[in-house]
Amino acid sequence: MKPIAVVSLCFWIAAAVWSDEAQDRLDVIRYGTETEIAALIESLKKDPSYEDDKLDAELAHIAQTTQNRKIVAGALSFFGGRQKGDLEERAIAIIENWADEPQDAVVAAIEYCGKMKPPGAASVLKAIVDEGASDVLGPAIRALGSVASVAGGATGADEIAEFLIDLYTNRDPGAGNNGTLLNALGETKSGKAVPFLVDIVNDAGQSSSLRIAALDALSRIGDDAGLDAVIGALSASEPTVRTAAVAALSPFSGQRVDEAILGNFRDSVFRTRAAAAKAAGQRKLSAAIPYLKYRAEKDEARIVREESIRALGAIGNGEALNALDALFSEPKNPDYARIQAAETLLNANVDAYVQQVIDAMDDAQKKHSTTLYNGFLRILSKAKSGKLESLAGRFFASGSAVEKSAALDMTLNNRFAALTEEVRALADQKSNALAKKAQSVLEKL
């Protein structure tokens, strides 16, 4: 058989398999039990490559017409997770008749509306909260905050914020829902919520969890009227509140904010230092580079070192990259720190640093530093640089199975056509995992 005929046959077989699978899925939706449909939905949720408009349309049709609420709940959850419409009217109808519907269907409908934000969702969600539907109150409050952004513009968002504040202040949503309500206020993005949230942050008698929720809400709103409260919380006695306050600084700007971030590198609680490093990276705060370099090299907490390395990479200027280079090049630093610094350097400028990482990998092999060697090999196998072609060729010629596998990754990532014969030689070996991987790389090349 000619090569072109073999290729055509392979495509025909693949198309037939795909067609059979698609038809099987359609048959499950059309004729399956609630258990079979639920299992199919769960498998589709786990399939990152799934994209089938015909199947979606069939599932939407079933969800709109069936009386089986388990199927409806599953479809709402599936469509909501994919941000896909078609079930808005069905969801709103379920919420309107919540007292006569199973709880799982009502919760699925509420969460779907919170994600899709259909017109009319705000009014039905407010109604269910007003009616005191305790079993679904938390999800309804959360969804109400989410839909505020489309509920009549700024005016609608303000009205929802005032509604939620009244619920918290005068009607007691229940201690279990207080944090959810504060989070929902943040989602409204309404300036009307800021004074209320500031009062909670400033109240040292409030629980740490509520002060943290209020800080997060102020950060989501990003109104400068909340900045004093956030900076004030940096001096809170509870470490968790201080950490939340550092994280809450992200939307604000100005010298006061920068100084506050730098000051928290001195906090004795490692999570607060980690939050300061993350905030510095988000803001590309060049003034933080000396602090980040010190923390990346010296901090006793691994999470602080890791956040500091990420922040240096996010800043990404010459001074930051030099700090990362020094961290990567110092043999006395922990393996994980050197590996992460190397990966950050490759992400910043792969051609400038790839040979250094190759040399460091070879040195680690000579010194029998297995963890370090494997770490460098892993990050090189994901890199994209023409300078990796000779390394891949070396591994194909005399590498271990692990190194040959890395060479396959390098070849595919960089489209090294000159190494096609080496890949084919691996694919022609007797069946094993490496041969199968080589066959896959050949097909993709």
GROMACS .gro file of C-alpha atoms in nm:
model
  445
    1MET     CA    1   0.000   0.000   0.000
    2LYS     CA    2   0.131   0.344  -0.093
    3PRO     CA    3   0.218   0.585   0.195
    4ILE     CA    4  -0.057   0.828   0.096
    5ALA     CA    5  -0.309   0.546   0.104
    6VAL     CA    6  -0.195   0.448   0.454
    7VAL     CA    7  -0.240   0.806   0.571
    8SER     CA    8  -0.585   0.825   0.413
    9LEU     CA    9  -0.683   0.499   0.578
   10CYS     CA   10  -0.565   0.626   0.918
   11PHE     CA   11  -0.771   0.940   0.880
   12TRP     CA   12  -1.073   0.735   0.774
   13ILE     CA   13  -1.038   0.507   1.077
   14ALA     CA   14  -0.995   0.806   1.313
   15ALA     CA   15  -1.303   0.973   1.164
   16ALA     CA   16  -1.504   0.656   1.200
   17VAL     CA   17  -1.401   0.615   1.565
   18TRP     CA   18  -1.487   0.978   1.636
   19SER     CA   19  -1.822   0.938   1.461
   20ASP     CA   20  -1.906   0.626   1.661
   21GLU     CA   21  -1.814   0.799   1.987
   22ALA     CA   22  -2.021   1.106   1.901
   23GLN     CA   23  -2.319   0.890   1.808
   24ASP     CA   24  -2.287   0.690   2.130
   25ARG     CA   25  -2.294   1.014   2.329
   26LEU     CA   26  -2.600   1.136   2.141
   27ASP     CA   27  -2.775   0.806   2.206
   28VAL     CA   28  -2.707   0.836   2.579
   29ILE     CA   29  -2.858   1.186   2.587
   30ARG     CA   30  -3.162   1.079   2.383
   31TYR     CA   31  -3.237   0.743   2.538
   32GLY     CA   32  -3.029   0.703   2.854
   33THR     CA   33  -3.137   0.689   3.215
   34GLU     CA   34  -3.067   0.974   3.454
   35THR     CA   35  -2.772   0.776   3.589
   36GLU     CA   36  -2.625   0.720   3.241
   37ILE     CA   37  -2.671   1.085   3.145
   38ALA     CA   38  -2.514   1.200   3.472
   39ALA     CA   39  -2.213   0.975   3.407
   40LEU     CA   40  -2.177   1.115   3.055
   41ILE     CA   41  -2.193   1.473   3.182
   42GLU     CA   42  -1.922   1.400   3.440
   43SER     CA   43  -1.699   1.249   3.170
   44LEU     CA   44  -1.752   1.554   2.946
   45LYS     CA   45  -1.658   1.785   3.233
   46LYS     CA   46  -1.324   1.605   3.262
   47ASP     CA   47  -1.253   1.618   2.887
   48PRO     CA   48  -1.053   1.938   2.815
   49SER     CA   49  -1.082   1.887   2.439
   50TYR     CA   50  -1.460   1.843   2.434
   51GLU     CA   51  -1.636   2.068   2.186
   52ASP     CA   52  -1.954   1.939   2.023
   53ASP     CA   53  -2.227   2.191   1.942
   54LYS     CA   54  -2.464   1.919   1.823
   55LEU     CA   55  -2.439   1.730   2.151
   56ASP     CA   56  -2.473   2.057   2.345
   57ALA     CA   57  -2.789   2.141   2.154
   58GLU     CA   58  -2.934   1.797   2.224
   59LEU     CA   59  -2.851   1.820   2.594
   60ALA     CA   60  -3.003   2.169   2.613
   61HIS     CA   61  -3.320   2.042   2.446
   62ILE     CA   62  -3.352   1.755   2.692
   63ALA     CA   63  -3.290   1.987   2.989
   64GLN     CA   64  -3.558   2.228   2.864
   65THR     CA   65  -3.822   1.961   2.817
   66THR     CA   66  -3.762   1.682   3.069
   67GLN     CA   67  -3.931   1.665   3.407
   68ASN     CA   68  -3.636   1.474   3.551
   69ARG     CA   69  -3.474   1.727   3.780
   70LYS     CA   70  -3.150   1.530   3.819
   71ILE     CA   71  -3.090   1.561   3.447
   72VAL     CA   72  -3.177   1.931   3.457
   73ALA     CA   73  -2.942   1.992   3.750
   74GLY     CA   74  -2.659   1.808   3.574
   75ALA     CA   75  -2.709   2.004   3.251
   76LEU     CA   76  -2.718   2.337   3.435
   77SER     CA   77  -2.397   2.255   3.618
   78PHE     CA   78  -2.228   2.145   3.294
   79PHE     CA   79  -2.337   2.446   3.090
   80GLY     CA   80  -2.259   2.689   3.371
   81GLY     CA   81  -1.907   2.552   3.409
   82ARG     CA   82  -1.847   2.616   3.038
   83GLN     CA   83  -2.012   2.961   3.043
   84LYS     CA   84  -2.261   2.840   2.782
   85GLY     CA   85  -2.610   2.980   2.742
   86ASP     CA   86  -2.938   2.819   2.624
   87LEU     CA   87  -3.077   2.732   2.969
   88GLU     CA   88  -3.141   3.079   3.115
   89GLU     CA   89  -3.521   3.061   3.096
   90ARG     CA   90  -3.525   2.713   3.245
   91ALA     CA   91  -3.300   2.822   3.531
   92ILE     CA   92  -3.511   3.128   3.612
   93ALA     CA   93  -3.830   2.921   3.607
   94ILE     CA   94  -3.680   2.676   3.857
   95ILE     CA   95  -3.577   2.961   4.089
   96GLU     CA   96  -3.923   3.119   4.068
   97ASN     CA   97  -4.080   2.789   4.177
   98TRP     CA   98  -3.808   2.696   4.423
   99ALA     CA   99  -4.046   2.568   4.692
  100ASP     CA  100  -4.170   2.293   4.456
  101GLU     CA  101  -3.831   2.198   4.316
  102PRO     CA  102  -3.560   1.964   4.453
  103GLN     CA  103  -3.284   2.152   4.632
  104ASP     CA  104  -3.005   2.031   4.402
  105ALA     CA  105  -3.193   2.162   4.097
  106VAL     CA  106  -3.255   2.498   4.264
  107VAL     CA  107  -2.889   2.535   4.364
  108ALA     CA  108  -2.777   2.439   4.012
  109ALA     CA  109  -3.016   2.697   3.863
  110ILE     CA  110  -2.896   2.969   4.103
  111GLU     CA  111  -2.529   2.898   4.029
  112TYR     CA  112  -2.601   2.892   3.655
  113CYS     CA  113  -2.764   3.236   3.676
  114GLY     CA  114  -2.471   3.365   3.879
  115LYS     CA  115  -2.232   3.261   3.601
  116MET     CA  116  -2.443   3.353   3.297
  117LYS     CA  117  -2.606   3.670   3.441
  118PRO     CA  118  -2.924   3.652   3.232
  119PRO     CA  119  -3.169   3.948   3.225
  120GLY     CA  120  -3.419   3.915   3.506
  121ALA     CA  121  -3.190   3.705   3.727
  122ALA     CA  122  -3.146   3.981   3.986
  123SER     CA  123  -3.518   4.010   4.059
  124VAL     CA  124  -3.577   3.636   4.106
  125LEU     CA  125  -3.265   3.603   4.320
  126LYS     CA  126  -3.374   3.895   4.541
  127ALA     CA  127  -3.716   3.732   4.572
  128ILE     CA  128  -3.574   3.400   4.689
  129VAL     CA  129  -3.359   3.581   4.946
  130ASP     CA  130  -3.660   3.784   5.063
  131GLU     CA  131  -3.860   3.466   5.111
  132GLY     CA  132  -3.593   3.334   5.346
  133ALA     CA  133  -3.513   3.017   5.156
  134SER     CA  134  -3.263   2.902   5.416
  135ASP     CA  135  -3.147   2.589   5.231
  136VAL     CA  136  -3.037   2.787   4.927
  137LEU     CA  137  -2.975   3.129   5.083
  138GLY     CA  138  -2.596   3.116   5.059
  139PRO     CA  139  -2.585   3.032   4.685
  140ALA     CA  140  -2.857   3.293   4.618
  141ILE     CA  141  -2.659   3.568   4.795
  142ARG     CA  142  -2.343   3.472   4.608
  143ALA     CA  143  -2.521   3.475   4.271
  144LEU     CA  144  -2.690   3.805   4.350
  145GLY     CA  145  -2.352   3.971   4.393
  146SER     CA  146  -2.234   3.824   4.062
  147VAL     CA  147  -2.530   3.951   3.858
  148ALA     CA  148  -2.505   4.305   4.000
  149SER     CA  149  -2.270   4.409   3.721
  150VAL     CA  150  -2.546   4.364   3.461
  151ALA     CA  151  -2.846   4.457   3.674
  152GLY     CA  152  -2.916   4.802   3.534
  153GLY     CA  153  -2.559   4.937   3.535
  154ALA     CA  154  -2.419   5.126   3.832
  155THR     CA  155  -2.767   5.205   3.964
  156GLY     CA  156  -2.862   4.838   3.968
  157ALA     CA  157  -2.535   4.743   4.137
  158ASP     CA  158  -2.591   5.009   4.403
  159GLU     CA  159  -2.944   4.881   4.466
  160ILE     CA  160  -2.820   4.526   4.512
  161ALA     CA  161  -2.542   4.645   4.744
  162GLU     CA  162  -2.794   4.834   4.958
  163PHE     CA  163  -3.023   4.529   4.957
  164LEU     CA  164  -2.740   4.307   5.083
  165ILE     CA  165  -2.635   4.559   5.348
  166ASP     CA  166  -2.992   4.574   5.475
  167LEU     CA  167  -3.005   4.195   5.484
  168TYR     CA  168  -2.686   4.182   5.692
  169THR     CA  169  -2.784   4.467   5.925
  170ASN     CA  170  -3.156   4.422   5.981
  171ARG     CA  171  -3.259   4.071   5.883
  172ASP     CA  172  -2.979   3.838   5.996
  173PRO     CA  173  -2.890   3.603   5.710
  174GLY     CA  174  -2.733   3.367   5.961
  175ALA     CA  175  -2.374   3.353   6.081
  176GLY     CA  176  -2.287   3.096   5.816
  177ASN     CA  177  -2.386   3.337   5.540
  178ASN     CA  178  -2.225   3.655   5.669
  179GLY     CA  179  -1.892   3.594   5.496
  180THR     CA  180  -2.072   3.496   5.174
  181LEU     CA  181  -2.266   3.822   5.189
  182LEU     CA  182  -1.949   4.029   5.230
  183ASN     CA  183  -1.794   3.849   4.933
  184ALA     CA  184  -2.108   3.924   4.731
  185LEU     CA  185  -2.076   4.293   4.819
  186GLY     CA  186  -1.729   4.288   4.669
  187GLU     CA  187  -1.867   4.134   4.351
  188THR     CA  188  -2.116   4.420   4.310
  189LYS     CA  189  -1.821   4.663   4.263
  190SER     CA  190  -2.049   4.926   4.417
  191GLY     CA  191  -1.904   5.225   4.600
  192LYS     CA  192  -2.216   5.219   4.819
  193ALA     CA  193  -2.072   4.914   4.995
  194VAL     CA  194  -1.741   5.076   5.088
  195PRO     CA  195  -1.839   5.259   5.414
  196PHE     CA  196  -2.011   4.944   5.543
  197LEU     CA  197  -1.707   4.728   5.462
  198VAL     CA  198  -1.468   4.983   5.612
  199ASP     CA  199  -1.658   4.968   5.942
  200ILE     CA  200  -1.617   4.591   5.955
  201VAL     CA  201  -1.244   4.607   5.874
  202ASN     CA  202  -1.187   4.873   6.139
  203ASP     CA  203  -1.383   4.686   6.408
  204ALA     CA  204  -1.123   4.493   6.608
  205GLY     CA  205  -1.409   4.315   6.784
  206GLN     CA  206  -1.520   4.145   6.463
  207SER     CA  207  -1.403   3.794   6.389
  208SER     CA  208  -1.090   3.759   6.178
  209SER     CA  209  -1.284   3.573   5.908
  210LEU     CA  210  -1.530   3.859   5.860
  211ARG     CA  211  -1.257   4.124   5.858
  212ILE     CA  212  -1.071   3.918   5.597
  213ALA     CA  213  -1.386   3.886   5.385
  214ALA     CA  214  -1.443   4.262   5.410
  215LEU     CA  215  -1.081   4.331   5.306
  216ASP     CA  216  -1.119   4.106   5.005
  217ALA     CA  217  -1.443   4.287   4.914
  218LEU     CA  218  -1.274   4.627   4.938
  219SER     CA  219  -0.999   4.498   4.711
  220ARG     CA  220  -1.252   4.377   4.454
  221ILE     CA  221  -1.425   4.715   4.453
  222GLY     CA  222  -1.094   4.904   4.440
  223ASP     CA  223  -1.241   5.236   4.557
  224ASP     CA  224  -0.979   5.470   4.709
  225ALA     CA  225  -1.224   5.542   4.991
  226GLY     CA  226  -1.136   5.198   5.129
  227LEU     CA  227  -0.757   5.240   5.119
  228ASP     CA  228  -0.713   5.382   5.470
  229ALA     CA  229  -0.893   5.083   5.619
  230VAL     CA  230  -0.676   4.840   5.423
  231ILE     CA  231  -0.354   5.011   5.530
  232GLY     CA  232  -0.479   5.028   5.887
  233ALA     CA  233  -0.537   4.650   5.884
  234LEU     CA  234  -0.168   4.598   5.813
  235SER     CA  235  -0.115   4.665   6.184
  236ALA     CA  236  -0.381   4.421   6.304
  237SER     CA  237  -0.284   4.188   6.585
  238GLU     CA  238  -0.412   3.882   6.396
  239PRO     CA  239  -0.155   3.758   6.141
  240THR     CA  240  -0.426   3.635   5.905
  241VAL     CA  241  -0.580   3.982   5.889
  242ARG     CA  242  -0.241   4.139   5.816
  243THR     CA  243  -0.183   3.889   5.536
  244ALA     CA  244  -0.526   3.962   5.387
  245ALA     CA  245  -0.458   4.334   5.406
  246VAL     CA  246  -0.138   4.298   5.204
  247ALA     CA  247  -0.324   4.100   4.939
  248ALA     CA  248  -0.601   4.362   4.938
  249LEU     CA  249  -0.357   4.636   4.833
  250SER     CA  250  -0.332   4.505   4.476
  251PRO     CA  251  -0.584   4.741   4.305
  252PHE     CA  252  -0.456   5.054   4.480
  253SER     CA  253  -0.165   5.273   4.372
  254GLY     CA  254   0.063   5.540   4.511
  255GLN     CA  255   0.365   5.577   4.735
  256ARG     CA  256   0.172   5.486   5.051
  257VAL     CA  257   0.081   5.151   4.898
  258ASP     CA  258   0.434   5.078   4.778
  259GLU     CA  259   0.578   5.162   5.120
  260ALA     CA  260   0.319   4.945   5.290
  261ILE     CA  261   0.417   4.647   5.074
  262LEU     CA  262   0.787   4.696   5.144
  263GLY     CA  263   0.721   4.726   5.515
  264ASN     CA  264   0.553   4.385   5.524
  265PHE     CA  265   0.866   4.206   5.412
  266ARG     CA  266   0.970   4.252   5.775
  267ASP     CA  267   0.664   4.078   5.920
  268SER     CA  268   0.756   3.780   6.137
  269VAL     CA  269   0.466   3.575   5.991
  270PHE     CA  270   0.580   3.400   5.675
  271ARG     CA  271   0.241   3.417   5.503
  272THR     CA  272   0.246   3.795   5.530
  273ARG     CA  273   0.594   3.807   5.375
  274ALA     CA  274   0.472   3.578   5.098
  275ALA     CA  275   0.176   3.808   5.037
  276ALA     CA  276   0.411   4.106   5.018
  277ALA     CA  277   0.625   3.927   4.759
  278LYS     CA  278   0.320   3.840   4.551
  279ALA     CA  279   0.191   4.198   4.568
  280ALA     CA  280   0.532   4.332   4.462
  281GLY     CA  281   0.530   4.103   4.159
  282GLN     CA  282   0.176   4.200   4.061
  283ARG     CA  283   0.272   4.567   4.072
  284LYS     CA  284   0.614   4.513   3.909
  285LEU     CA  285   0.753   4.708   4.201
  286SER     CA  286   1.120   4.768   4.119
  287ALA     CA  287   1.187   4.910   4.465
  288ALA     CA  288   1.112   4.563   4.606
  289ILE     CA  289   1.392   4.387   4.415
  290PRO     CA  290   1.650   4.401   4.700
  291TYR     CA  291   1.388   4.267   4.943
  292LEU     CA  292   1.286   3.993   4.700
  293LYS     CA  293   1.646   3.894   4.635
  294TYR     CA  294   1.715   3.869   5.006
  295ARG     CA  295   1.398   3.669   5.073
  296ALA     CA  296   1.462   3.438   4.779
  297GLU     CA  297   1.807   3.359   4.917
  298LYS     CA  298   1.757   3.368   5.293
  299ASP     CA  299   1.396   3.320   5.397
  300GLU     CA  300   1.330   3.023   5.623
  301ALA     CA  301   0.991   2.954   5.458
  302ARG     CA  302   0.989   2.785   5.120
  303ILE     CA  303   0.666   2.957   5.015
  304VAL     CA  304   0.828   3.299   5.067
  305ARG     CA  305   1.130   3.199   4.858
  306GLU     CA  306   0.905   3.071   4.581
  307GLU     CA  307   0.682   3.379   4.577
  308SER     CA  308   0.993   3.600   4.575
  309ILE     CA  309   1.134   3.418   4.273
  310ARG     CA  310   0.803   3.448   4.090
  311ALA     CA  311   0.789   3.819   4.175
  312LEU     CA  312   1.140   3.878   4.038
  313GLY     CA  313   1.033   3.709   3.717
  314ALA     CA  314   0.719   3.921   3.699
  315ILE     CA  315   0.921   4.242   3.742
  316GLY     CA  316   1.157   4.111   3.475
  317ASN     CA  317   1.394   4.406   3.436
  318GLY     CA  318   1.772   4.373   3.422
  319GLU     CA  319   1.820   4.401   3.797
  320ALA     CA  320   1.556   4.136   3.866
  321LEU     CA  321   1.701   3.894   3.610
  322ASN     CA  322   2.050   3.942   3.751
  323ALA     CA  323   1.916   3.852   4.095
  324LEU     CA  324   1.758   3.537   3.952
  325ASP     CA  325   2.080   3.447   3.770
  326ALA     CA  326   2.276   3.477   4.094
  327LEU     CA  327   2.021   3.261   4.275
  328PHE     CA  328   2.030   2.995   4.003
  329SER     CA  329   2.410   2.992   3.981
  330GLU     CA  330   2.484   2.955   4.353
  331PRO     CA  331   2.539   2.583   4.432
  332LYS     CA  332   2.468   2.639   4.802
  333ASN     CA  333   2.106   2.736   4.736
  334PRO     CA  334   1.838   2.466   4.773
  335ASP     CA  335   1.771   2.257   4.464
  336TYR     CA  336   1.408   2.371   4.437
  337ALA     CA  337   1.513   2.737   4.443
  338ARG     CA  338   1.777   2.690   4.173
  339ILE     CA  339   1.534   2.497   3.953
  340GLN     CA  340   1.259   2.756   3.992
  341ALA     CA  341   1.502   3.042   3.925
  342ALA     CA  342   1.625   2.864   3.612
  343GLU     CA  343   1.270   2.811   3.488
  344THR     CA  344   1.188   3.177   3.552
  345LEU     CA  345   1.497   3.285   3.357
  346LEU     CA  346   1.401   3.062   3.063
  347ASN     CA  347   1.051   3.207   3.063
  348ALA     CA  348   1.198   3.558   3.058
  349ASN     CA  349   1.463   3.508   2.787
  350VAL     CA  350   1.516   3.149   2.686
  351ASP     CA  351   1.794   3.204   2.431
  352ALA     CA  352   1.998   3.412   2.674
  353TYR     CA  353   1.995   3.150   2.950
  354VAL     CA  354   1.934   2.809   2.795
  355GLN     CA  355   2.304   2.719   2.760
  356GLN     CA  356   2.366   2.808   3.124
  357VAL     CA  357   2.089   2.572   3.229
  358ILE     CA  358   2.224   2.295   3.004
  359ASP     CA  359   2.569   2.339   3.158
  360ALA     CA  360   2.423   2.336   3.509
  361MET     CA  361   2.230   2.018   3.427
  362ASP     CA  362   2.544   1.846   3.303
  363ASP     CA  363   2.730   1.956   3.615
  364ALA     CA  364   2.453   1.817   3.834
  365GLN     CA  365   2.481   1.484   3.655
  366LYS     CA  366   2.857   1.471   3.714
  367LYS     CA  367   2.800   1.539   4.084
  368HIS     CA  368   2.520   1.280   4.104
  369SER     CA  369   2.270   1.547   4.212
  370THR     CA  370   1.966   1.355   4.089
  371THR     CA  371   1.696   1.598   4.205
  372LEU     CA  372   1.873   1.895   4.052
  373TYR     CA  373   1.946   1.709   3.729
  374ASN     CA  374   1.587   1.592   3.688
  375GLY     CA  375   1.456   1.941   3.763
  376PHE     CA  376   1.674   2.105   3.499
  377LEU     CA  377   1.587   1.830   3.250
  378ARG     CA  378   1.215   1.886   3.312
  379ILE     CA  379   1.225   2.259   3.246
  380LEU     CA  380   1.449   2.220   2.940
  381SER     CA  381   1.208   1.967   2.791
  382LYS     CA  382   0.937   2.236   2.794
  383ALA     CA  383   1.153   2.521   2.662
  384LYS     CA  384   1.141   2.660   2.309
  385SER     CA  385   1.480   2.744   2.163
  386GLY     CA  386   1.678   2.638   1.859
  387LYS     CA  387   1.975   2.597   2.092
  388LEU     CA  388   1.819   2.277   2.227
  389GLU     CA  389   1.854   2.084   1.901
  390SER     CA  390   2.205   1.959   1.974
  391LEU     CA  391   2.102   1.849   2.324
  392ALA     CA  392   1.805   1.657   2.186
  393GLY     CA  393   2.031   1.492   1.929
  394ARG     CA  394   2.274   1.393   2.203
  395PHE     CA  395   1.995   1.233   2.405
  396PHE     CA  396   1.864   1.042   2.102
  397ALA     CA  397   2.213   0.907   2.037
  398SER     CA  398   2.314   0.799   2.386
  399GLY     CA  399   2.058   0.905   2.647
  400SER     CA  400   1.857   0.706   2.896
  401ALA     CA  401   1.488   0.638   2.841
  402VAL     CA  402   1.403   0.946   3.046
  403GLU     CA  403   1.643   1.159   2.843
  404LYS     CA  404   1.508   1.021   2.514
  405SER     CA  405   1.158   1.110   2.632
  406ALA     CA  406   1.278   1.465   2.705
  407ALA     CA  407   1.437   1.476   2.358
  408LEU     CA  408   1.099   1.387   2.207
  409ASP     CA  409   0.943   1.677   2.395
  410MET     CA  410   1.214   1.916   2.276
  411THR     CA  411   1.176   1.797   1.918
  412LEU     CA  412   0.800   1.844   1.919
  413ASN     CA  413   0.800   2.178   2.103
  414ASN     CA  414   1.061   2.324   1.869
  415ARG     CA  415   0.968   2.142   1.546
  416PHE     CA  416   1.319   2.004   1.495
  417ALA     CA  417   1.263   1.857   1.148
  418ALA     CA  418   1.629   1.755   1.127
  419LEU     CA  419   1.567   1.501   1.405
  420THR     CA  420   1.276   1.325   1.234
  421GLU     CA  421   1.481   1.014   1.157
  422GLU     CA  422   1.586   0.983   1.522
  423VAL     CA  423   1.221   1.003   1.625
  424ARG     CA  424   1.126   0.743   1.362
  425ALA     CA  425   1.396   0.508   1.488
  426LEU     CA  426   1.243   0.519   1.834
  427ALA     CA  427   0.893   0.471   1.694
  428ASP     CA  428   1.007   0.159   1.504
  429GLN     CA  429   1.123  -0.016   1.819
  430LYS     CA  430   0.910  -0.290   1.971
  431SER     CA  431   0.602  -0.168   2.149
  432ASN     CA  432   0.669   0.026   2.468
  433ALA     CA  433   0.575   0.361   2.616
  434LEU     CA  434   0.868   0.540   2.452
  435ALA     CA  435   0.783   0.399   2.108
  436LYS     CA  436   0.421   0.506   2.144
  437LYS     CA  437   0.530   0.856   2.243
  438ALA     CA  438   0.765   0.870   1.943
  439GLN     CA  439   0.480   0.761   1.713
  440SER     CA  440   0.264   1.041   1.855
  441VAL     CA  441   0.541   1.295   1.800
  442LEU     CA  442   0.583   1.179   1.438
  443GLU     CA  443   0.213   1.228   1.373
  444LYS     CA  444   0.218   1.578   1.521
  445LEU     CA  445   0.533   1.675   1.332
   0.00000   0.00000   0.00000
